[in-house]
Amino acid sequence: MNKTLLVIALLGMSASVYAGDAHVCGSPEVKALSNNQKTLDDNTIFTCGGGVKGTIPELAKQGWKIVQVTDQMGTLSPTDPTKSTTYSSLIIQKD
């Protein structure tokens, strides 16, 4: 009986060690209305929750999968649209 409980406890602990992890990441903000707006590329650095940071290739090498990429409104200036900013957002996860 005690061995069975021990095996069940160890299996439960090993499953929690391999639980997935996910974070939201954001790129630096850029002006929304700019002719020379920087586009999302392999050099864009993302800052994520949990202290994770890097470019898309660096995140992939660390084992992160990109689940979603979206553009977000950073700062909205209704009185002066040239001051409005946007940024890219990633959702990353590891299994």
One Martini backbone bead per residue (centre of mass of N, CA, C, O) as a GRO file, in nm:
protein
   95
    1MET     BB    1   0.059   0.062  -0.023
    2ASN     BB    2   0.303   0.259   0.012
    3LYS     BB    3   0.418   0.212  -0.274
    4THR     BB    4   0.176   0.318  -0.429
    5LEU     BB    5   0.181   0.608  -0.315
    6LEU     BB    6   0.467   0.672  -0.408
    7VAL     BB    7   0.421   0.637  -0.712
    8ILE     BB    8   0.195   0.848  -0.739
    9ALA     BB    9   0.360   1.089  -0.635
   10LEU     BB   10   0.590   1.075  -0.849
   11LEU     BB   11   0.410   1.107  -1.098
   12GLY     BB   12   0.290   1.382  -1.019
   13MET     BB   13   0.562   1.535  -1.009
   14SER     BB   14   0.661   1.478  -1.302
   15ALA     BB   15   0.426   1.626  -1.445
   16SER     BB   16   0.485   1.916  -1.327
   17VAL     BB   17   0.770   1.951  -1.454
   18TYR     BB   18   0.629   1.922  -1.764
   19ALA     BB   19   0.490   2.172  -1.775
   20GLY     BB   20   0.386   2.431  -1.927
   21ASP     BB   21   0.474   2.746  -2.094
   22ALA     BB   22   0.376   3.104  -2.091
   23HIS     BB   23   0.392   3.419  -2.288
   24VAL     BB   24   0.406   3.768  -2.315
   25CYS     BB   25   0.512   3.983  -2.585
   26GLY     BB   26   0.711   4.283  -2.665
   27SER     BB   27   0.782   4.538  -2.858
   28PRO     BB   28   0.884   4.812  -2.958
   29GLU     BB   29   0.779   5.120  -3.006
   30VAL     BB   30   0.610   5.283  -3.282
   31LYS     BB   31   0.516   5.483  -3.514
   32ALA     BB   32   0.218   5.471  -3.684
   33LEU     BB   33   0.285   5.748  -3.867
   34SER     BB   34   0.529   5.623  -4.074
   35ASN     BB   35   0.737   5.594  -4.346
   36ASN     BB   36   0.986   5.454  -4.155
   37GLN     BB   37   0.875   5.198  -4.046
   38LYS     BB   38   0.941   4.946  -3.852
   39THR     BB   39   0.965   4.611  -3.902
   40LEU     BB   40   0.913   4.293  -3.862
   41ASP     BB   41   1.197   4.093  -3.756
   42ASP     BB   42   1.486   3.908  -3.667
   43ASN     BB   43   1.578   4.182  -3.481
   44THR     BB   44   1.346   4.181  -3.298
   45ILE     BB   45   1.292   4.267  -2.963
   46PHE     BB   46   1.159   4.076  -2.699
   47THR     BB   47   0.952   4.122  -2.411
   48CYS     BB   48   0.885   3.903  -2.143
   49GLY     BB   49   0.768   3.712  -1.935
   50GLY     BB   50   0.984   3.573  -1.696
   51GLY     BB   51   1.255   3.707  -1.831
   52VAL     BB   52   1.207   3.697  -2.129
   53LYS     BB   53   1.441   3.742  -2.414
   54GLY     BB   54   1.418   3.818  -2.774
   55THR     BB   55   1.429   3.693  -3.064
   56ILE     BB   56   1.282   3.475  -3.260
   57PRO     BB   57   1.532   3.291  -3.303
   58GLU     BB   58   1.610   3.276  -2.999
   59LEU     BB   59   1.346   3.157  -2.892
   60ALA     BB   60   1.358   2.899  -3.065
   61LYS     BB   61   1.633   2.793  -2.945
   62GLN     BB   62   1.486   2.780  -2.647
   63GLY     BB   63   1.188   2.635  -2.731
   64TRP     BB   64   0.996   2.839  -2.845
   65LYS     BB   65   0.663   2.897  -2.940
   66ILE     BB   66   0.473   3.054  -3.178
   67VAL     BB   67   0.128   3.130  -3.147
   68GLN     BB   68   0.121   3.460  -3.168
   69VAL     BB   69   0.063   3.752  -3.386
   70THR     BB   70   0.034   4.105  -3.306
   71ASP     BB   71  -0.106   4.418  -3.325
   72GLN     BB   72  -0.063   4.715  -3.124
   73MET     BB   73  -0.169   4.968  -2.926
   74GLY     BB   74  -0.004   5.193  -2.745
   75THR     BB   75  -0.036   5.506  -2.820
   76LEU     BB   76  -0.308   5.737  -2.800
   77SER     BB   77  -0.364   6.038  -3.012
   78PRO     BB   78  -0.636   6.223  -3.093
   79THR     BB   79  -0.494   6.514  -3.140
   80ASP     BB   80  -0.209   6.346  -3.239
   81PRO     BB   81  -0.146   6.091  -3.453
   82THR     BB   82   0.178   6.113  -3.467
   83LYS     BB   83   0.193   6.000  -3.148
   84SER     BB   84   0.122   5.731  -3.221
   85THR     BB   85   0.151   5.381  -3.125
   86THR     BB   86   0.313   5.065  -3.193
   87TYR     BB   87   0.310   4.698  -3.153
   88SER     BB   88   0.431   4.381  -3.105
   89SER     BB   89   0.278   4.059  -3.033
   90LEU     BB   90   0.346   3.771  -2.835
   91ILE     BB   91   0.288   3.419  -2.809
   92ILE     BB   92   0.446   3.189  -2.593
   93GLN     BB   93   0.561   2.833  -2.585
   94LYS     BB   94   0.600   2.543  -2.376
   95ASP     BB   95   0.576   2.188  -2.320
   0.00000   0.00000   0.00000
